[in-house]
Short mmCIF file of C-alpha atoms in Angstrom, two decimals:
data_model
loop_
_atom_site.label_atom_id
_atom_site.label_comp_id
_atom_site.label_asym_id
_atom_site.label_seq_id
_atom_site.Cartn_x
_atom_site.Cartn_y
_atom_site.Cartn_z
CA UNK A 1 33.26 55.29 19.45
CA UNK A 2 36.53 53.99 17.51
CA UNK A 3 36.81 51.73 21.23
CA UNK A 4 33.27 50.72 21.10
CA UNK A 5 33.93 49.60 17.29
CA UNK A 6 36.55 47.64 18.69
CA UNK A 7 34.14 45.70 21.28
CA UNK A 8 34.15 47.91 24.52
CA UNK A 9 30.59 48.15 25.91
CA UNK A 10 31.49 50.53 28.72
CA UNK A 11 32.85 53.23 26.20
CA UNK A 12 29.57 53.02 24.60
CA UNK A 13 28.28 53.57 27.71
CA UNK A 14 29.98 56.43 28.62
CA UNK A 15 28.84 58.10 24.81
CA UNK A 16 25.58 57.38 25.91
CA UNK A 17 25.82 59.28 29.61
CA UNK A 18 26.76 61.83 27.98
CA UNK A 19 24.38 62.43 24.97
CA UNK A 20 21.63 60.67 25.74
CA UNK A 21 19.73 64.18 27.27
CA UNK A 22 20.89 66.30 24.06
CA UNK A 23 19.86 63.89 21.76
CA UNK A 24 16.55 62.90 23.48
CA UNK A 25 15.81 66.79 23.76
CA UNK A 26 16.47 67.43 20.00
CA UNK A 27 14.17 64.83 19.06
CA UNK A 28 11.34 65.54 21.67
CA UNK A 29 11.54 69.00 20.02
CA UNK A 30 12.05 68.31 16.76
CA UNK A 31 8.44 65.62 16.55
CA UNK A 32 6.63 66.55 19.42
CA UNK A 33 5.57 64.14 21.39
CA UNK A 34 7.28 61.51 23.45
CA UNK A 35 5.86 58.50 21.81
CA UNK A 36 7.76 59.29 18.80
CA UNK A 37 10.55 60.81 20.20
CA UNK A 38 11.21 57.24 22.39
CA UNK A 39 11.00 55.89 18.69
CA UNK A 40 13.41 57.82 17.34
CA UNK A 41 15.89 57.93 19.74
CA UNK A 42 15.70 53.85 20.38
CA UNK A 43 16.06 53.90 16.51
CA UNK A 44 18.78 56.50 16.09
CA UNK A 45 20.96 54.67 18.22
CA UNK A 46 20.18 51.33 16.52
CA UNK A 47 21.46 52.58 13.65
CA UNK A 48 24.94 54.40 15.42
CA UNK A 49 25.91 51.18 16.85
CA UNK A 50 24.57 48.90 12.70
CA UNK A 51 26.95 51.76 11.57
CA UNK A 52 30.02 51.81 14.30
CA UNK A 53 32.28 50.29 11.75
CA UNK A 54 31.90 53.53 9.79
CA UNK A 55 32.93 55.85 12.16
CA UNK A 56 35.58 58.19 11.55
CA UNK A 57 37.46 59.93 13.89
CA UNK A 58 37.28 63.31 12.28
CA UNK A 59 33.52 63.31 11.93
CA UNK A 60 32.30 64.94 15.86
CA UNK A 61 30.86 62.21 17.70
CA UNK A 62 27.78 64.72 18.44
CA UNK A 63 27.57 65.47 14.77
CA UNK A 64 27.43 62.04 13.39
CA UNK A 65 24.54 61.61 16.05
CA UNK A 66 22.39 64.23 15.34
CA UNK A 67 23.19 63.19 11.90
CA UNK A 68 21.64 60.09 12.32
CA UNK A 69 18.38 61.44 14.09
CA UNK A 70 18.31 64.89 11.33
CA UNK A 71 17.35 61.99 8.68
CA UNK A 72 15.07 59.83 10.87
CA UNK A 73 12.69 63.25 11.66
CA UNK A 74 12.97 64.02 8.23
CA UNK A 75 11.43 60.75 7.32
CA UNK A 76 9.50 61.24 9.72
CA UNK A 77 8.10 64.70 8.43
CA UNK A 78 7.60 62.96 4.90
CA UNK A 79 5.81 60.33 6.01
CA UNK A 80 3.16 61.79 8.78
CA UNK A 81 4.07 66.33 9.09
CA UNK A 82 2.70 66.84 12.43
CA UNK A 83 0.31 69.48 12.34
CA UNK A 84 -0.17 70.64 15.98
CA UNK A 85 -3.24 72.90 16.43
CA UNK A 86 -3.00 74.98 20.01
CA UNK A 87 -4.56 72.40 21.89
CA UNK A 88 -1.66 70.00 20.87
CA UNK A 89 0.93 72.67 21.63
CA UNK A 90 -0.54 72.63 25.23
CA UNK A 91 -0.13 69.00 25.71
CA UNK A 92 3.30 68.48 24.45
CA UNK A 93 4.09 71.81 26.85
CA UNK A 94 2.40 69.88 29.48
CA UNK A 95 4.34 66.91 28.87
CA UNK A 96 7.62 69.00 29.30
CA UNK A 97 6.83 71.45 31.84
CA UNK A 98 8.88 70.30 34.87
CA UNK A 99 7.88 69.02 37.61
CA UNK A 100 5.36 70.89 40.40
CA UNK A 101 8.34 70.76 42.79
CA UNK A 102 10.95 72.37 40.84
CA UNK A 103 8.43 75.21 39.88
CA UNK A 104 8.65 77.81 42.89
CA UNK A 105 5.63 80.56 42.57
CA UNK A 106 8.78 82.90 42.78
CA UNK A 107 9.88 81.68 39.47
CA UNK A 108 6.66 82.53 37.55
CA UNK A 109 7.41 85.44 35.66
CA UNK A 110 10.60 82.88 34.27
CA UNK A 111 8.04 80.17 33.89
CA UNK A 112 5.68 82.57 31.80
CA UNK A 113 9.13 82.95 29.78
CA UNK A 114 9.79 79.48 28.97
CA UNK A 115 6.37 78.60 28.63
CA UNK A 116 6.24 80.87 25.55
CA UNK A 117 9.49 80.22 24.13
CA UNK A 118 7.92 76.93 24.21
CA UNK A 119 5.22 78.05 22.07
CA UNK A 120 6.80 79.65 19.87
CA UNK A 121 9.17 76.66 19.27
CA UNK A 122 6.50 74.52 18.51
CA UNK A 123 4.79 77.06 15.78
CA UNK A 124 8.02 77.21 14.00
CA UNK A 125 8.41 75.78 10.73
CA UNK A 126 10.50 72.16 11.05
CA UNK A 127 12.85 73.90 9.20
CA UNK A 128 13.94 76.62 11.28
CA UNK A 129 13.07 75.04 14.78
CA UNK A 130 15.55 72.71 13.53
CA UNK A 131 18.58 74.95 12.85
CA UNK A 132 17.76 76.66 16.57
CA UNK A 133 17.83 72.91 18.30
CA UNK A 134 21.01 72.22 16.37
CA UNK A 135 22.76 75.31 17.87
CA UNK A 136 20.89 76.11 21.36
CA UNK A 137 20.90 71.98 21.75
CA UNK A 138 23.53 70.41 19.89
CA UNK A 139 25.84 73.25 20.20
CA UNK A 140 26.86 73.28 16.33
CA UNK A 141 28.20 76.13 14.46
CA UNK A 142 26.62 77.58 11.52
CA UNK A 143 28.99 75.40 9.52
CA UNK A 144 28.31 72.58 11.22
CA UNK A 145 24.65 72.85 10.91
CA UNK A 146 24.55 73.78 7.39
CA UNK A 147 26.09 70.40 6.34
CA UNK A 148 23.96 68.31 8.55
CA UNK A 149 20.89 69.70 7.38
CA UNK A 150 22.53 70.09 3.70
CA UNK A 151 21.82 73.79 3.30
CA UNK A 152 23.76 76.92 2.54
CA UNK A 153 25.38 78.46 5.39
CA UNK A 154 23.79 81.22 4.21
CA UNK A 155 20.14 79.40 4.19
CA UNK A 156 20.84 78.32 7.94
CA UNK A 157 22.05 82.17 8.55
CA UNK A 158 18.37 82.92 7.11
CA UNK A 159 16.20 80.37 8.90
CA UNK A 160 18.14 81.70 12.50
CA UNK A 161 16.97 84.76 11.81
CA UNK A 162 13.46 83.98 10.66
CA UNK A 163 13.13 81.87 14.15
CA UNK A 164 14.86 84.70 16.38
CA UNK A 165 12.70 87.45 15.07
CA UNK A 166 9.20 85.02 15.59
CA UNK A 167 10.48 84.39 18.87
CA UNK A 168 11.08 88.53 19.75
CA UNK A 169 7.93 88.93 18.38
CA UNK A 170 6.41 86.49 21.09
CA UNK A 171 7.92 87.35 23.60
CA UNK A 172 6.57 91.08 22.56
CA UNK A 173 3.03 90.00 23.09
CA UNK B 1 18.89 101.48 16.81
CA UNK B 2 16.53 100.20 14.35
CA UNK B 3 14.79 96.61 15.41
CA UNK B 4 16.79 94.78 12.23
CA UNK B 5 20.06 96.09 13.64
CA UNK B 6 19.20 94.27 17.39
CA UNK B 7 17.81 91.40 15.25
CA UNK B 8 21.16 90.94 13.66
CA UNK B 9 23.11 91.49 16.76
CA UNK B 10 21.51 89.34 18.65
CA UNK B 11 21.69 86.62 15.97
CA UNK B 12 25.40 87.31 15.50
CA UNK B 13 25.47 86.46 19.59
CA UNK B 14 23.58 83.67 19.45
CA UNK B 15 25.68 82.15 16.66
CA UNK B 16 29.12 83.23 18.27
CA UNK B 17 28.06 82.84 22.34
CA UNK B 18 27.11 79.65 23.56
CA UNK B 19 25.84 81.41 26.40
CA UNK B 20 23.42 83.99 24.62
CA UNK B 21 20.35 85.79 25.93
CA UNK B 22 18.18 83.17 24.05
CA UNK B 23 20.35 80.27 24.84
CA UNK B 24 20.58 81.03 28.48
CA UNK B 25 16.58 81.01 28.51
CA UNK B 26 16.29 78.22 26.31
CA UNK B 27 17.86 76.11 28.85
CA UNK B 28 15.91 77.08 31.46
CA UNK B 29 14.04 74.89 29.76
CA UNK B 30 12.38 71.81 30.98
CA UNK B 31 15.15 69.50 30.45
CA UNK B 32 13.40 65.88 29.24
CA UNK B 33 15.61 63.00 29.78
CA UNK B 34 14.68 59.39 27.90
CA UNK B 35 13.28 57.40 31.14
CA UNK B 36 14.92 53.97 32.80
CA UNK B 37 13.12 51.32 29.94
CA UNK B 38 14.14 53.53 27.11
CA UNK B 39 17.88 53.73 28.09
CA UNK B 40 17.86 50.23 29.14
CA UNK B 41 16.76 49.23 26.04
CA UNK B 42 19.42 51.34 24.26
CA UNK B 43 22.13 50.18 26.54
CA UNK B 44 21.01 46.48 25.77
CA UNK B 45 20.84 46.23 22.25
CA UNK B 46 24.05 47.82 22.09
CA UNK B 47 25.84 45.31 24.43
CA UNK B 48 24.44 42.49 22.44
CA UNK B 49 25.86 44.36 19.32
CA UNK B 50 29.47 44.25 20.90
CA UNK B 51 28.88 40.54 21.29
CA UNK B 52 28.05 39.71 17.77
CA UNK B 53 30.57 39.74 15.16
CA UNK B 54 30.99 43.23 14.41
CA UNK B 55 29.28 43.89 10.56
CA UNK B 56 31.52 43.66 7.92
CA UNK B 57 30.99 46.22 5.48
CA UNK B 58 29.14 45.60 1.97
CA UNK B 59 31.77 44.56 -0.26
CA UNK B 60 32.78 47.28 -2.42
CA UNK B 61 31.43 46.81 -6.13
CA UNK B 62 34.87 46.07 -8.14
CA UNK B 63 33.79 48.46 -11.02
CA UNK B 64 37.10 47.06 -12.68
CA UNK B 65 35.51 43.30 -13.02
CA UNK B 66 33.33 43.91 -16.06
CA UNK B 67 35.93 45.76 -17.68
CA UNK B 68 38.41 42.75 -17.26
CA UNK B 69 35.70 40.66 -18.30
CA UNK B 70 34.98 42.54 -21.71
CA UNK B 71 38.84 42.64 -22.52
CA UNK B 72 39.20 38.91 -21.45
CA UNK B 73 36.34 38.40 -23.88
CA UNK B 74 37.70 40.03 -26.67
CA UNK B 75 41.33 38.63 -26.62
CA UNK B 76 39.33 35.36 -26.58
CA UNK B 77 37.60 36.14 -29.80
CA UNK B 78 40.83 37.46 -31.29
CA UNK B 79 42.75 34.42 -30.35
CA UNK B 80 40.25 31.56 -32.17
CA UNK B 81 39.57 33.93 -35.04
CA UNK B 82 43.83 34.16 -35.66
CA UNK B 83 43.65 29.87 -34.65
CA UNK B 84 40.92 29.73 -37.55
CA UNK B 85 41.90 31.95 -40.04
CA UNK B 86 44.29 29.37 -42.00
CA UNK B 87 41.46 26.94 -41.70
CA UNK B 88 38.90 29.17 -43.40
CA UNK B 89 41.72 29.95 -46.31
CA UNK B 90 42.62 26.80 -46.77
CA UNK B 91 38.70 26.49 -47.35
CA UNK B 92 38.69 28.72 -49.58
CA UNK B 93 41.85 27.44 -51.62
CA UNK B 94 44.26 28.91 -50.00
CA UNK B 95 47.34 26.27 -49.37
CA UNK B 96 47.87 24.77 -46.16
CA UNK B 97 50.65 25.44 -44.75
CA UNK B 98 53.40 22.39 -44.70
CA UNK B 99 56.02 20.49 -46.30
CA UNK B 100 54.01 18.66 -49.30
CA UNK B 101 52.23 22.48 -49.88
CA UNK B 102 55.87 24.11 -50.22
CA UNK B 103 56.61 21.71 -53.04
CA UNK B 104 53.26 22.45 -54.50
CA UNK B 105 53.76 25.91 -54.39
CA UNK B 106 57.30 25.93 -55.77
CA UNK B 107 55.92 23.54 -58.52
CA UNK B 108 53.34 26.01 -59.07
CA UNK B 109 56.58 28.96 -59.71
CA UNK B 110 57.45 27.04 -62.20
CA UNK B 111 54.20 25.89 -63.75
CA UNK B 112 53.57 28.56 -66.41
CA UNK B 113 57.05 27.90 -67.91
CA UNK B 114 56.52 24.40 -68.16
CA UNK B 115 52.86 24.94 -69.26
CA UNK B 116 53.97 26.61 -72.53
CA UNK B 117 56.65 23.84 -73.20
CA UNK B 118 55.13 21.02 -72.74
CA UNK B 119 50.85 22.70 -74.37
CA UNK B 120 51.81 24.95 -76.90
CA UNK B 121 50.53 27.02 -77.42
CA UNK B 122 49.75 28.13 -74.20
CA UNK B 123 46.50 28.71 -72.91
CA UNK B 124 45.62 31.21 -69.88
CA UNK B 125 45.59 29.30 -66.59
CA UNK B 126 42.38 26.99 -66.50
CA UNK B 127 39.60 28.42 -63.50
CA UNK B 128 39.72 27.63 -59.94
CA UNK B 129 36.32 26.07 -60.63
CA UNK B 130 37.24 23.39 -63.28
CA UNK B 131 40.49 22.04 -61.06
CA UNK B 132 38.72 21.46 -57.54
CA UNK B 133 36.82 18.20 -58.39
CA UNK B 134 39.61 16.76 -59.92
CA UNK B 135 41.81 17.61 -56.95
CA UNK B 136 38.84 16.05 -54.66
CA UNK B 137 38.55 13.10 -56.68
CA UNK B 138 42.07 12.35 -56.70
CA UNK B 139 42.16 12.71 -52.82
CA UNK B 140 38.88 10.15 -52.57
CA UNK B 141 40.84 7.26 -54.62
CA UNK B 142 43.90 8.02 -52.47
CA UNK B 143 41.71 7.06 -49.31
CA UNK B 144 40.22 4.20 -50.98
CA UNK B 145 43.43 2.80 -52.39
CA UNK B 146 45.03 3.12 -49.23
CA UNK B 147 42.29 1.73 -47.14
CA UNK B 148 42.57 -1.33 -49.77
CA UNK B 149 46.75 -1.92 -49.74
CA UNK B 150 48.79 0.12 -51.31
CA UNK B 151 50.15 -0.43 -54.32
CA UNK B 152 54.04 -0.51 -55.50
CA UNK B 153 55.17 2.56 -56.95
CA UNK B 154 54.90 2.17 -60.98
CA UNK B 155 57.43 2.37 -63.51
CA UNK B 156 57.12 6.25 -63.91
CA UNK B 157 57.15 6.25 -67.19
CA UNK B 158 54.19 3.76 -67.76
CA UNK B 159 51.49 4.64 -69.61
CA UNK B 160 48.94 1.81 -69.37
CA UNK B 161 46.66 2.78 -66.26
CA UNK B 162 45.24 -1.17 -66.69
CA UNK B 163 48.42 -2.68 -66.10
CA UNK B 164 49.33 0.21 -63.78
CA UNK B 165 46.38 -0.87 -61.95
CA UNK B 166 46.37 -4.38 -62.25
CA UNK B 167 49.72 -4.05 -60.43
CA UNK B 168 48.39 -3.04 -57.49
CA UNK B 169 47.39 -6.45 -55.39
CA UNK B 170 44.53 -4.62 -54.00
CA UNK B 171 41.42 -6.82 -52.76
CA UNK B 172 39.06 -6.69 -55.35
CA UNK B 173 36.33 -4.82 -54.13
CA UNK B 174 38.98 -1.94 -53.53
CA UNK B 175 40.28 -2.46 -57.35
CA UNK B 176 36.48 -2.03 -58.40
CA UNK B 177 36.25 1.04 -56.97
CA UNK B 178 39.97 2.40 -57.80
CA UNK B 179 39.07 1.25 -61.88
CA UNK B 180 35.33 3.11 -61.74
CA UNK B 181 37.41 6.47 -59.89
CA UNK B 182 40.16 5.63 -62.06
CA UNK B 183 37.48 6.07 -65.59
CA UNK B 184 36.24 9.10 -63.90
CA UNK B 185 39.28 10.58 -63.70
CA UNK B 186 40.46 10.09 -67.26
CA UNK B 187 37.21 12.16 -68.01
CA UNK B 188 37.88 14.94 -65.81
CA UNK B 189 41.43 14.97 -65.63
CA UNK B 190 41.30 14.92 -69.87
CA UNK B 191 39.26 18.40 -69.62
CA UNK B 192 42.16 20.21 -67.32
CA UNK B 193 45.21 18.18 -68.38
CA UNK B 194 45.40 20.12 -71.35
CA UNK B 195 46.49 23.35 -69.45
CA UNK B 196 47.87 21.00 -66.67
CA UNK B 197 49.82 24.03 -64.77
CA UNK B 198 47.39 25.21 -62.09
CA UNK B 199 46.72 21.47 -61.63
CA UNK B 200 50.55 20.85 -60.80
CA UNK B 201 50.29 23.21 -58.26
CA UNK B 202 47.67 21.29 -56.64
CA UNK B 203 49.01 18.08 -56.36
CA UNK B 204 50.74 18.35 -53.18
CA UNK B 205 49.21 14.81 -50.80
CA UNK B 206 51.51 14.12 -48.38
CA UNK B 207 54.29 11.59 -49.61
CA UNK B 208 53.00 8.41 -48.19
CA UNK B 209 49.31 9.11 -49.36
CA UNK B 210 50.79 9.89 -52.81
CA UNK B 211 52.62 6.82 -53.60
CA UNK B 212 49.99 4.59 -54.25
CA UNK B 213 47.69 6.96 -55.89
CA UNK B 214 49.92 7.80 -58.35
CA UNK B 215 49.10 4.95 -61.21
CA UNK B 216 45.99 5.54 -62.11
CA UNK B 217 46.64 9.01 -62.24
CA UNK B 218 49.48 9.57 -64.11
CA UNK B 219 48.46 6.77 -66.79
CA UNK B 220 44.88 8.23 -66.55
CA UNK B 221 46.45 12.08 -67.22
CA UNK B 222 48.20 12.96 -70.54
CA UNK B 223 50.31 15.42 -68.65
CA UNK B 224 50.78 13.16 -66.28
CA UNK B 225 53.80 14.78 -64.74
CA UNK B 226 51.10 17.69 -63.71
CA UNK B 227 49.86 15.21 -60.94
CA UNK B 228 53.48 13.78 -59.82
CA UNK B 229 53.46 13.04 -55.94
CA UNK B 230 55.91 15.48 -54.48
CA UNK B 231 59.36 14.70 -54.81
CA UNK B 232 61.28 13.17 -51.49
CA UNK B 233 63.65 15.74 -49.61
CA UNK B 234 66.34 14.40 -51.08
CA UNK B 235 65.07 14.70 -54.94
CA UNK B 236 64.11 18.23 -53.60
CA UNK B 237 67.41 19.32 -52.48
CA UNK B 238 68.86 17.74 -56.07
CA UNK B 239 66.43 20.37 -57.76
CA UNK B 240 68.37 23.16 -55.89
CA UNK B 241 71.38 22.91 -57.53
CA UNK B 242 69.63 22.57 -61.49
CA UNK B 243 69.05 25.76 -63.50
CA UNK B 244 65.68 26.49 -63.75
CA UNK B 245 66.18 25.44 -67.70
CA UNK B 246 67.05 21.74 -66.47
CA UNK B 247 64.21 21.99 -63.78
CA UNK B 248 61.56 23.51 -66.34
CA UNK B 249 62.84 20.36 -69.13
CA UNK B 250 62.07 18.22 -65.88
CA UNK B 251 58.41 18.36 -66.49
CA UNK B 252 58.52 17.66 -69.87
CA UNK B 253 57.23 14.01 -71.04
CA UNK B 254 60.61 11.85 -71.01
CA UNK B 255 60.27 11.69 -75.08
CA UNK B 256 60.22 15.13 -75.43
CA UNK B 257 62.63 15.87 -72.54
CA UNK B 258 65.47 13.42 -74.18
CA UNK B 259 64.20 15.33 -77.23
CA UNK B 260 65.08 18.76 -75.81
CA UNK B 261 68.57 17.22 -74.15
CA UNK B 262 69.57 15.83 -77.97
CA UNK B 263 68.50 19.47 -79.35
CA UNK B 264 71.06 21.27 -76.77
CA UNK B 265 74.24 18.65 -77.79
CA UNK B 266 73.18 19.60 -81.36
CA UNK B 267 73.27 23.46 -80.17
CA UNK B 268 76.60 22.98 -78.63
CA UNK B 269 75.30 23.52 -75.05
CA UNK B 270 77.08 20.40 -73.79
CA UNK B 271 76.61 20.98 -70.08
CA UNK B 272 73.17 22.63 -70.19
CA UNK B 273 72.56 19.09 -72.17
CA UNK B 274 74.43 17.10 -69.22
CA UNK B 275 72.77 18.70 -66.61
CA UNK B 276 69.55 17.80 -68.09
CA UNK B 277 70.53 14.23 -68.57
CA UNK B 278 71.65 14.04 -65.05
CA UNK B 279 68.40 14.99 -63.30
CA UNK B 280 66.60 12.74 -66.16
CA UNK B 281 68.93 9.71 -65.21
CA UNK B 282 67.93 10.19 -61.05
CA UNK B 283 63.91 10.82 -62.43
CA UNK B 284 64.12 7.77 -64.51
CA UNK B 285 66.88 5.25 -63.79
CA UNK B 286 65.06 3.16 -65.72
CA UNK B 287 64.56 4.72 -69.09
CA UNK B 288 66.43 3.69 -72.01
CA UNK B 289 68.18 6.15 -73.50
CA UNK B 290 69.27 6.83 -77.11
CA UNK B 291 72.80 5.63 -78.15
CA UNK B 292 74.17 9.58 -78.33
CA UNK B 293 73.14 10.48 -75.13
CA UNK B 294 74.43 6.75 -73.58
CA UNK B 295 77.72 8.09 -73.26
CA UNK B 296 77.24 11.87 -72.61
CA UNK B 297 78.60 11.98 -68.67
#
């Protein structure tokens, strides 16, 4: 980042190889649908590259990111909280399911697997769903996600829990 | 094994293990990638980024600046308050600082002696507000008289302020006015001269301003050595070296100061006497001076 500051397109480019999937994933699962999440990724790194003069080399690079995109969804949120009935869940799994091809019928039972951690990721409250991305997606610590999101470690601790039991408890079904 | 216990387990694995149960299904996970326009997009906007001068960062609000300003603004007003402070005394009656006011002040030292000499008996000091217009009117018919032409410096014992005036080869438009000022002044100067010390202290024009002032004045002031200009330097220095006896006699009317002078011989006090006819002889070379004292050294 501290090269791209500096002028060098192609280490931007290499930043953006190599988060471009995490961050698109964490937004796309953080809003819910893809309309949004192209906004919010086109506009997250907008704002990284407004802000490269800013950048510090002890903040993580993946941090600062998700940073970024953690206060666009919360605006977000504030302005327009999704509210996905069942029927919306569906669609958005739809629109993430993977392709026919790379679905063999052996797979199924795995499928059924994802398809309702899916679900269950998408009834989550923002709040929690979040803190899971943040680890499962971003790969961040507890410490690490408490000061992105600006809650207690503690708080975080709490919501993990809250989303780990809801999604034993679907998978129970 | 209670269902908390695995809850917390497998929470403390998810946290510590980036390859957990849930993790490892989680990204089994379709895996959405932005598409081809999206990155392009991205990758375009920051390219043109790198080409533009980079941002510069807001300037950081000097939270110093105001402060400087306030203490810049109240040195200010502490400086012209200290530059007009003497201005607003001197307004108020407060001497001006200078050459011509030292005299007046050390002529005002040595006023109350005088006063009870030269009065008896001696009345208090007269008030600040009976003194002023005299003071003001004197200055007035030193402007006039100057703007007209100044007039030779009169025999300083003379006591006719007509011929005083008449000496003065004024125009005589100038002369009308310095005779009208000049019958003022014997009115007003007549209602102070009597206790004539506080108005010694206030006669204190600047040399050159004095000089031609000075007839209708003294002739127009019983006491007229209350309104004498200030002496020159030299006359000054001279004082130094009198008693303050000889200097207190000095502001006596010559009559009564040759009186006093004649009273110490009498007494025996030769020098005291000497002394006082020495400073009387450089005040008034011109006096005549009674036989006894003619010869006194």
């Amino acid at each position: 980042m501290l090269a791209y500051a500096q002028g060098d397109v192609r280490a931007f480019e290499a930043l953006y190889a190599r988060s471009r999937g995490m961050l698109y994933r964490f937004i796309l699962r953080s809003v819910g649908d893809r309309a949004s999440a192209d906004e919010l990724f086109q506009e997250t790194w907008s704002r990284l590259v407004a802000a490269r003069e800013r950048y510090r080399v002890e903040a993580k690079f993946t941090t600062w990111l998700l940073q970024i995109a953690h206060n666009l969804i919360v605006d977000t949120f504030r302005r327009t909280r999704p509210q996905a009935d069942p029927d919306e869940t569906e669609a958005v799994f739809r629109t993430l399911d993977a392709p026919e091809s790379e679905r063999p019928e052996q797979y199924l039972s795995e499928f059924e697997q994802r398809r309702r951690l899916q679900l269950v990721l998408d009834e989550l409250p923002p709040a929690q769903r979040e803190a899971f991305l943040l680890r499962v997606e971003g790969g961040l610590g507890l410490e690490a996600i408490a000061r992105l999101t600006g809650a207690g470690q503690e708080t975080v601790k709490s919501r993990l829990r809250y989303a780990l039991a809801k999604i034993r408890e679907k998978f129970a079904e | 094994m209670s269902g908390d216990e695995n809850l917390e387990r497998e929470l403390e694995s998810f946290l510590r293990e980036d390859d957990s149960r849930l993790a490892a299904l989680y990204r089994k996970l379709p895996r959405p990638e932005p598409d081809a326009a999206l990155d392009a997009a991205v990758l375009a906007m920051a390219r043109r980024a790198a080409a533009a001068p980079a941002p510069r960062p807001a300037p950081r609000r000097r939270h110093w600046l105001p402060l400087l300003g306030a203490a810049a603004t109240v040195a200010l007003a502490v400086g012209i308050a200290y530059r007009l402070a003497p201005q607003l005394g001197n307004q108020r009656g407060v001497p001006a600082a200078g050459g011509a006011s030292d005299a007046a002040r050390r002529e005002e030292a040595q006023a109350p002696a005088a006063t009870t000499q030269a009065a008896p008996p001696a009345r208090p000091a007269p008030p600040a507000a009976v003194t002023p217009p005299v003071e003001t009117d004197r200055r007035q018919l030193q402007k006039v008289e100057n703007a007209a032409a100044p007039a030779p410096a009169p025999f300083p014992g003379a006591t006719d302020a007509t011929a005083a005036a008449a000496k003065a080869p004024a125009p005589a438009a100038a002369g009308r006015v310095a005779a009208n000022r000049e019958a003022e002044m014997k009115k007003s100067a007549a209602a102070v001269s009597e206790s004539a010390a506080a108005p010694a202290s206030m006669s204190a024009p600047a040399p050159a301003a004095a000089a031609p002032a000075e007839p209708a004045l003294r002739v127009g002031t019983p006491a007229g050595n209350a309104f004498e200009a200030p002496k020159p330097a030299k006359d000054r220095a001279q004082d130094h070296a009198y008693s303050a006896a000889v200097l207190r006699n000095s502001r006596l009317y010559p009559e009564s100061w040759i009186a006093e002078i004649q009273r110490l011989l009498r007494a025996g006090r030769r020098e005291e006497a000497r002394q006082n006819l020495e400073l009387f002889r450089s005040k008034y070379p011109d006096y005549r001076l009674p036989e006894d004292l003619r010869d006194l050294p």
